Short mmCIF file of C-alpha atoms in Angstrom, two decimals:
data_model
loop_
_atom_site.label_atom_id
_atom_site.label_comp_id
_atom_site.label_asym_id
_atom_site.label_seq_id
_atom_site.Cartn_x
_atom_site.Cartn_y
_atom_site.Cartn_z
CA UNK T 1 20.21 -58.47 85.62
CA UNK T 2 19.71 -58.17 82.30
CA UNK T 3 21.78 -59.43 79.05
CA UNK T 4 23.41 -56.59 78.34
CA UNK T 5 23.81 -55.07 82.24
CA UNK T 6 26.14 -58.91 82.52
CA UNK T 7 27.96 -57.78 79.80
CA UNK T 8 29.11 -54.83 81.24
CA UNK T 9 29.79 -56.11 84.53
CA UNK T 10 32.26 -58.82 83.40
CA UNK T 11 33.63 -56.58 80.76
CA UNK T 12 34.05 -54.22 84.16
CA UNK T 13 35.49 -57.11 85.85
CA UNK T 14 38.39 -57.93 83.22
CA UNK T 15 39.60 -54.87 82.97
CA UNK T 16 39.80 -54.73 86.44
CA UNK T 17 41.95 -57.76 86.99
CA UNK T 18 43.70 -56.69 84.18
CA UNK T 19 44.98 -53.59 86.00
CA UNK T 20 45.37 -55.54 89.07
CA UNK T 21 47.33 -59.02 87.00
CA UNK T 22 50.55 -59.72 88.49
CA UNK T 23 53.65 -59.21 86.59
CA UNK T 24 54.74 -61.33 84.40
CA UNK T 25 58.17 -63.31 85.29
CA UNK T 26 59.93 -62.02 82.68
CA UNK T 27 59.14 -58.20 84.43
CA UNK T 28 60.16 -56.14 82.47
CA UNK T 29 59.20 -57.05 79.15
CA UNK T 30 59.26 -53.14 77.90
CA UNK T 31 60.99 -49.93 79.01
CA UNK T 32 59.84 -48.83 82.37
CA UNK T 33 59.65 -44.98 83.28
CA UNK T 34 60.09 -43.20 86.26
CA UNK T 35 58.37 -39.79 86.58
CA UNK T 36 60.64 -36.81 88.39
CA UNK T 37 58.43 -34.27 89.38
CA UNK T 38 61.10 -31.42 88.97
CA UNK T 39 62.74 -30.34 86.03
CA UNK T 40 66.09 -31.46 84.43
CA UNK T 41 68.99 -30.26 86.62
CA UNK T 42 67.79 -30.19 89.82
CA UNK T 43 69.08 -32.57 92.97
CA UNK T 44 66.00 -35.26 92.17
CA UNK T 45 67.69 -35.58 88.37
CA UNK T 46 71.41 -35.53 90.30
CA UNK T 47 70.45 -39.22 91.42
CA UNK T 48 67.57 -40.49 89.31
CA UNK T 49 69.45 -40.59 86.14
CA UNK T 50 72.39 -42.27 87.11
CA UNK T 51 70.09 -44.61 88.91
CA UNK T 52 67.83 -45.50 85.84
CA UNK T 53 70.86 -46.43 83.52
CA UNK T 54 72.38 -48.28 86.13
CA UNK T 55 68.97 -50.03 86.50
CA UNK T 56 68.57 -50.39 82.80
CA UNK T 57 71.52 -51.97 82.66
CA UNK T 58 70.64 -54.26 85.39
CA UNK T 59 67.21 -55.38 84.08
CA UNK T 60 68.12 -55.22 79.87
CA UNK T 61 65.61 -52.43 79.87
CA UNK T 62 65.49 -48.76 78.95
CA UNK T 63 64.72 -46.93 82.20
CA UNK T 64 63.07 -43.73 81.18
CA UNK T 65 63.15 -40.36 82.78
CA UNK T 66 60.21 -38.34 82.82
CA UNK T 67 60.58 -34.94 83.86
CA UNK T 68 56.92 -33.40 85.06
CA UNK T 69 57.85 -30.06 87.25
CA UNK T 70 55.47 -27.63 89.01
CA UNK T 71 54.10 -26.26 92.58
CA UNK T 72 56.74 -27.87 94.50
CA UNK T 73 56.76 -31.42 92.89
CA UNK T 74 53.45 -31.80 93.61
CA UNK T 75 52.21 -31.47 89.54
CA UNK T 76 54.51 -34.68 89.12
CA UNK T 77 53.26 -36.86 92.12
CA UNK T 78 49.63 -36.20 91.14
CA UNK T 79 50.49 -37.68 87.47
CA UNK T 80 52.37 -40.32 89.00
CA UNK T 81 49.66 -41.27 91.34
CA UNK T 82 47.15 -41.70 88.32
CA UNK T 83 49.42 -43.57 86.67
CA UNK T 84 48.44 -47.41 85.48
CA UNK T 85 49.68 -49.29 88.16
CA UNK T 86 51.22 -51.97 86.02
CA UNK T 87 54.71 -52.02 87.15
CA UNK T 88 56.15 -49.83 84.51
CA UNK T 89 55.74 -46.14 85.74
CA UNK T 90 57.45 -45.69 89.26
CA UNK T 91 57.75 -41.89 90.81
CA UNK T 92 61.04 -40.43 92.28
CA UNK T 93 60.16 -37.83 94.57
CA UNK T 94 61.43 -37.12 98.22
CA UNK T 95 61.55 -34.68 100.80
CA UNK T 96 59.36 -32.44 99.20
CA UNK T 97 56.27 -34.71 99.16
CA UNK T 98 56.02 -35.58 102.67
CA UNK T 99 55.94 -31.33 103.49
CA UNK T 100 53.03 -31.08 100.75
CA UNK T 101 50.55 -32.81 102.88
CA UNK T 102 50.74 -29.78 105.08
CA UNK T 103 51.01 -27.09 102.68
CA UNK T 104 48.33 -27.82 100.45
CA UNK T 105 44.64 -28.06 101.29
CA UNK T 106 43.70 -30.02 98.68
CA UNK T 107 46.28 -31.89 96.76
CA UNK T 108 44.71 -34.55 94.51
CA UNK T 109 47.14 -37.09 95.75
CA UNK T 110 47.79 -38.53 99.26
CA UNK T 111 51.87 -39.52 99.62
CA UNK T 112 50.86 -42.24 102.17
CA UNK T 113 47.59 -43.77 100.58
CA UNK T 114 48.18 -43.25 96.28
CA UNK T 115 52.13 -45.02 96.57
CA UNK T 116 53.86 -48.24 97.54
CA UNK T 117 57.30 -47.05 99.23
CA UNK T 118 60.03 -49.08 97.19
CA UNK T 119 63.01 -47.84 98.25
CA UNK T 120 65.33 -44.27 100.12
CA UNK T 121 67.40 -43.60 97.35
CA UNK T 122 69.67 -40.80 98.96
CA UNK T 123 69.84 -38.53 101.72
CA UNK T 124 72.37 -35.57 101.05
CA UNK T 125 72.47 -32.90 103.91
CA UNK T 126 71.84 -29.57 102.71
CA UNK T 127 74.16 -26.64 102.89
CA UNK T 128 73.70 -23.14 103.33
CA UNK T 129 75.33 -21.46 100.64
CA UNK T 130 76.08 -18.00 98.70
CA UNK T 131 76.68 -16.05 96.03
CA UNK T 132 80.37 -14.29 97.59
CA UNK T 133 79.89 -11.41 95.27
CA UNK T 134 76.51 -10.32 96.75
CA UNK T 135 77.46 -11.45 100.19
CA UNK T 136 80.45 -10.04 101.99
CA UNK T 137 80.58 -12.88 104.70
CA UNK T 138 83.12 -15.81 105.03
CA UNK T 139 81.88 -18.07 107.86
CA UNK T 140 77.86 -18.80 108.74
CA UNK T 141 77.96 -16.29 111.79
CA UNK T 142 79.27 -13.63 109.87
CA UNK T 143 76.33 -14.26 107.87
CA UNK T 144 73.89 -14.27 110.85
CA UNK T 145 75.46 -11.02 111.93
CA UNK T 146 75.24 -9.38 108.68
CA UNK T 147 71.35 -10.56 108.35
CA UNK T 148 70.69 -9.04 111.39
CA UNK T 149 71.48 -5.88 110.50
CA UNK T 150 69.28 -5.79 107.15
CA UNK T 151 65.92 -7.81 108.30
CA UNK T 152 63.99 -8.17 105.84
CA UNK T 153 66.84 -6.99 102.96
CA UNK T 154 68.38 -10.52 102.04
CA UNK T 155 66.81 -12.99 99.92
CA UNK T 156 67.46 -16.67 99.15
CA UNK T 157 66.00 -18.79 96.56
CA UNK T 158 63.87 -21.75 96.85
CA UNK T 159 62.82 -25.20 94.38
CA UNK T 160 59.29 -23.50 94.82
CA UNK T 161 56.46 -22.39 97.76
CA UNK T 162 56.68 -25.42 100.40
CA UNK T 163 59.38 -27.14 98.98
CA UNK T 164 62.63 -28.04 101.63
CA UNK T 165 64.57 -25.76 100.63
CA UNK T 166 61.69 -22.46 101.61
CA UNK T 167 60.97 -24.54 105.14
CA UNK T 168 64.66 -25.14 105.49
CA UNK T 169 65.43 -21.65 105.21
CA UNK T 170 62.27 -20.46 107.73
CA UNK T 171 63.22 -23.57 110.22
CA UNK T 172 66.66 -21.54 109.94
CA UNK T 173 65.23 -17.77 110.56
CA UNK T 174 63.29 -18.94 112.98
CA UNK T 175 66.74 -20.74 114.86
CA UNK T 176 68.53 -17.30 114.45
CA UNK T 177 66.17 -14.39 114.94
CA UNK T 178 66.73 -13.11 111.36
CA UNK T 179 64.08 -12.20 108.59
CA UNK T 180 64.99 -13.47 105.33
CA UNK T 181 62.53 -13.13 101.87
CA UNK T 182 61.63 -16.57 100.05
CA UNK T 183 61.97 -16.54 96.12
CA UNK T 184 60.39 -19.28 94.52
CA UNK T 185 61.84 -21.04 91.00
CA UNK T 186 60.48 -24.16 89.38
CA UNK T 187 63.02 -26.72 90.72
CA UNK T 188 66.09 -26.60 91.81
CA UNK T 189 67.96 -26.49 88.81
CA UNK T 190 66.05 -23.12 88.03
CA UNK T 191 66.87 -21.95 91.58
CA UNK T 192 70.50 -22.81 90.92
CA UNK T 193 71.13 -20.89 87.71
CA UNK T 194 69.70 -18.06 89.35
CA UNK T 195 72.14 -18.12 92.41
CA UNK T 196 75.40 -17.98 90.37
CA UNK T 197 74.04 -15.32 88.22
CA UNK T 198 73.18 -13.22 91.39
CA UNK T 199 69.64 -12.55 91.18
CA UNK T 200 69.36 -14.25 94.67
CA UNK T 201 71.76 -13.68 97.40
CA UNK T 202 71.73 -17.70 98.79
CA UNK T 203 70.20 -20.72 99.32
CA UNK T 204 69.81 -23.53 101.60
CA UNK T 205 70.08 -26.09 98.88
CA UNK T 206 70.37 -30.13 98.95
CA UNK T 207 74.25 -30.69 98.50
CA UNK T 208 73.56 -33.26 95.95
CA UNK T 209 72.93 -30.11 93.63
CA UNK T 210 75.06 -27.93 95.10
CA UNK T 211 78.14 -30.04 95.22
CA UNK T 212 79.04 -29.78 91.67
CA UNK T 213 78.91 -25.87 91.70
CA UNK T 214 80.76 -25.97 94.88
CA UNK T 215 83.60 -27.68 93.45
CA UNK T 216 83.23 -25.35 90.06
CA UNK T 217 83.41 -21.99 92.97
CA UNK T 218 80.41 -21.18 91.55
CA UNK T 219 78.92 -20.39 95.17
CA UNK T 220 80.61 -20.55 98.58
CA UNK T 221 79.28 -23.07 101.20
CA UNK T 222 79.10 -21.44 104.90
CA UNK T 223 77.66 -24.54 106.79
CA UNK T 224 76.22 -28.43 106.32
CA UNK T 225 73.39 -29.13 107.90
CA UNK T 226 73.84 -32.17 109.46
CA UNK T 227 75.31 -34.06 112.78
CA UNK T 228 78.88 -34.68 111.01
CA UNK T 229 80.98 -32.87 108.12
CA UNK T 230 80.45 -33.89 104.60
CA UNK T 231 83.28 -36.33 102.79
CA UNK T 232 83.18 -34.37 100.11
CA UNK T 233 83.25 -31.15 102.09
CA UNK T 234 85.94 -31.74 104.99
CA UNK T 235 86.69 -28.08 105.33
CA UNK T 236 82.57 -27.04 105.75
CA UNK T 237 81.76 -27.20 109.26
CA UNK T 238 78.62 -28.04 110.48
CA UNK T 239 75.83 -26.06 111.44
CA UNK T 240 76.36 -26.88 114.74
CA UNK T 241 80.38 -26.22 114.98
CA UNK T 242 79.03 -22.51 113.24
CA UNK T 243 76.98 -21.76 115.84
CA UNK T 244 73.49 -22.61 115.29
CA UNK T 245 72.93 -26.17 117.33
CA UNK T 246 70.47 -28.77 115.63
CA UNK T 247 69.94 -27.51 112.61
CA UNK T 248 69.90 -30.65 110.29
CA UNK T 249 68.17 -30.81 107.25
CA UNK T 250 68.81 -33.54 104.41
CA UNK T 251 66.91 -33.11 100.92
CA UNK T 252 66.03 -37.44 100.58
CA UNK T 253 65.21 -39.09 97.42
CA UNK T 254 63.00 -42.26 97.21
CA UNK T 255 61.50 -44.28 94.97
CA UNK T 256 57.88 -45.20 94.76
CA UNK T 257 55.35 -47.39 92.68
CA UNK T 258 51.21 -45.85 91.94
CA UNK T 259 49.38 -47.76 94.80
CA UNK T 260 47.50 -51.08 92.86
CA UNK T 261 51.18 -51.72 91.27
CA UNK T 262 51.77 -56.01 91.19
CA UNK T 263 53.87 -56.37 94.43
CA UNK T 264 56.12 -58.92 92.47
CA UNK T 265 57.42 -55.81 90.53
CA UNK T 266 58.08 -53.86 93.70
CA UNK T 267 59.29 -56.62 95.49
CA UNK T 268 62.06 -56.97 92.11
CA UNK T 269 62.53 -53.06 92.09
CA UNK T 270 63.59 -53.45 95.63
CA UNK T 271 65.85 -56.05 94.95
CA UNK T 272 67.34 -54.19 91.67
CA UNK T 273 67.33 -50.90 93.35
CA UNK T 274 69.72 -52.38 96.40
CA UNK T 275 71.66 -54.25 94.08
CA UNK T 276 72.10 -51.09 92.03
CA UNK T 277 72.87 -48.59 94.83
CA UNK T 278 75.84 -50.96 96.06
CA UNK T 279 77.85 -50.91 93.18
CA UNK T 280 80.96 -49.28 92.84
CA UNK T 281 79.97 -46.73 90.74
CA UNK T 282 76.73 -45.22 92.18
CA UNK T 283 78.69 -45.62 95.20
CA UNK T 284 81.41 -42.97 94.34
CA UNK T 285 78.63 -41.03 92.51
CA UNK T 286 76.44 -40.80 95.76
CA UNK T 287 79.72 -40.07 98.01
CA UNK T 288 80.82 -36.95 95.24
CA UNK T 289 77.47 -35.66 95.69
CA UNK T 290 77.67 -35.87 99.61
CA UNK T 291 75.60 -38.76 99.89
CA UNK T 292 75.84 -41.92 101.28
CA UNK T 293 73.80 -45.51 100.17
CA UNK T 294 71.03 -45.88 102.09
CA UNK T 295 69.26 -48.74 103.27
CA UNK T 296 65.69 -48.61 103.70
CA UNK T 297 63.34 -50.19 101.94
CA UNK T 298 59.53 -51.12 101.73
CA UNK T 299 57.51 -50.55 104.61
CA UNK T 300 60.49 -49.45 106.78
CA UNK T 301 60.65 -46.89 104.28
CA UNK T 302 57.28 -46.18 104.59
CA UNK T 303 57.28 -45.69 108.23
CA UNK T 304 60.10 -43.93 107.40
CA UNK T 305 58.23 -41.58 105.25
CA UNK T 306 55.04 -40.78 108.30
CA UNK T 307 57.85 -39.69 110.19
CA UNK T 308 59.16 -36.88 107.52
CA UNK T 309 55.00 -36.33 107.16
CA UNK T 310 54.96 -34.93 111.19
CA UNK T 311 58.22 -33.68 111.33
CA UNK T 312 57.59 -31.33 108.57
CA UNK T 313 54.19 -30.68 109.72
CA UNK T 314 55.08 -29.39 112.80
CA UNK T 315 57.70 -27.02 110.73
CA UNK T 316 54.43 -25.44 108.86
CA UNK T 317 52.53 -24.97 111.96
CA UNK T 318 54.85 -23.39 114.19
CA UNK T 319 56.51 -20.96 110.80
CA UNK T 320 53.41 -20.16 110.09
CA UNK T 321 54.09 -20.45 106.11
CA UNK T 322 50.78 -20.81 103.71
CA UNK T 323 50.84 -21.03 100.05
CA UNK T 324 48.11 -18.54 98.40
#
């Protein structure tokens, strides 16, 4: 090896243990930022940003929200995946990421290889809802009944192609018999805006971002899908009490670090993130927003997370949905 070919190799060899150092003790000595792959608005921001100032309070640093939105979340996750793994850029995505894998035939990212799971951050049922003034129904079979009779003529909006809320709504077409049409926004938020102002008919939505607008009468709730009524929606049956058994769908938020990321700052992100979701006040938060404070961390929230990967793969296969 020559002079100059040593050179390189232990110049090669710093910077990778450089990458790869372990954080310091005093982690975090600089604001740390946590990449949401939707935009502003959406059900991922309706827990992330109350969860990075109560973090930032926690650890005397700014916590940073970085909003990167596109095809489904999955624009975000491939950023966050290429991020330097040095303990200060962690990605919030959810359920969203672990339907990609079957969606997309070459994503640049793999959920289960490019992250460390840190931490479930929420897991608010979703909840078929409406707009009432484009919708003449009041309970979910009305609904059903009414759909029936117009295959094909009702729409409902979606956070994008793939996302939970698109499979959620084919997972419930498929448990009905009815045809609905998909109509893809960028996010949630987007999706949102568009259901009050009626230029979609309704939505099976996460009721972390619908709760808000529920309150406001913005949109009219018909059922929660889940195995119990919402807290914060006594009077919403279930999908089940409507008449349409097992359909349970939750839109979960978690927290993970860019695979290569020093385990002592994961292993202190765990720690902070508990400490943070059992406070009083991101307690109430999580309950208003139909949520309650998980408790699944590292790799139980990993194995978690191959789960999600099969359930929702199964969902693609047997709906038949592509992306073009």
């Amino acid at each position: 090896m020559t002079y100059r070919s040593r050179i390189a190799a232990l110049a090669a060899a710093l910077l990778a243990c450089a990458l790869a150092a372990p954080a310091s003790a005093d982690w975090p000595e600089r604001p740390v930022t946590i990449i949401v792959p939707f935009p502003a608005g959406g059900g991922t921001d309706t827990f992330a940003r109350p969860l990075a100032q109560q973090l930032g309070s926690q650890l005397g640093q700014t916590v940073v929200i970085d909003n990167k939105g596109g095809a489904g979340g999955t624009v975000g996750a491939a950023v966050a995946a290429k991020a330097r793994p040095d303990g200060y850029t962690f990605f919030m995505g959810g359920a969203h990421h672990a339907v990609a894998p079957a969606l997309y035939k070459q994503l640049s990212y793999d959920i289960q290889k490019d992250f460390v799971p840190v931490a479930l951050v929420a897991q608010p049922p979703q909840v078929v809802v409406i707009n009432a003034s484009k919708l003449p129904v009041k309970t979910l079979q009305e609904f059903i009944a009414y759909a029936k009779e117009r295959p094909g003529q009702i729409n409902y909006g979606t956070a994008g192609k793939g996302s939970t809320h698109h499979l959620a709504g084919e997972l419930f077409a498929m448990q009905t018999g009815i045809k609905l049409v998909d109509v893809p926004y960028q996010g949630a938020g987007p999706m949102l805006s568009a259901l009050i102002g009626g230029q979609v008919d309704m939505a099976f939505d996460g009721l972390g971002s619908s709760s808000g607008h529920i309150r406001a009468g913005s949109i009219k709730p018909l059922a929660v899908a889940a195995a119990q009524r919402s807290p914060s929606l006594p009077d919403v049956p279930t999908a089940s009490e409507a008449g349409v058994p097992n359909y349970q769908v939750s839109t979960w938020y978690a927290l993970w670090a860019p695979a290569g990321t020093p385990q002592a700052a994961v292993d202190r992100m765990i720690r902070e993130v508990t400490l943070a979701l059992n406070t009083p006040k991101l307690k109430e938060q999580w309950a208003t927003n139909g949520s309650a404070t998980p408790n699944l961390t590292g790799p139980a929230f990993g194995k978690f997370v191959d789960d999600e990967v099969a359930r929702w793969g199964k969902v693609v296969k047997d709906s038949g949905v592509t992306l073009d």
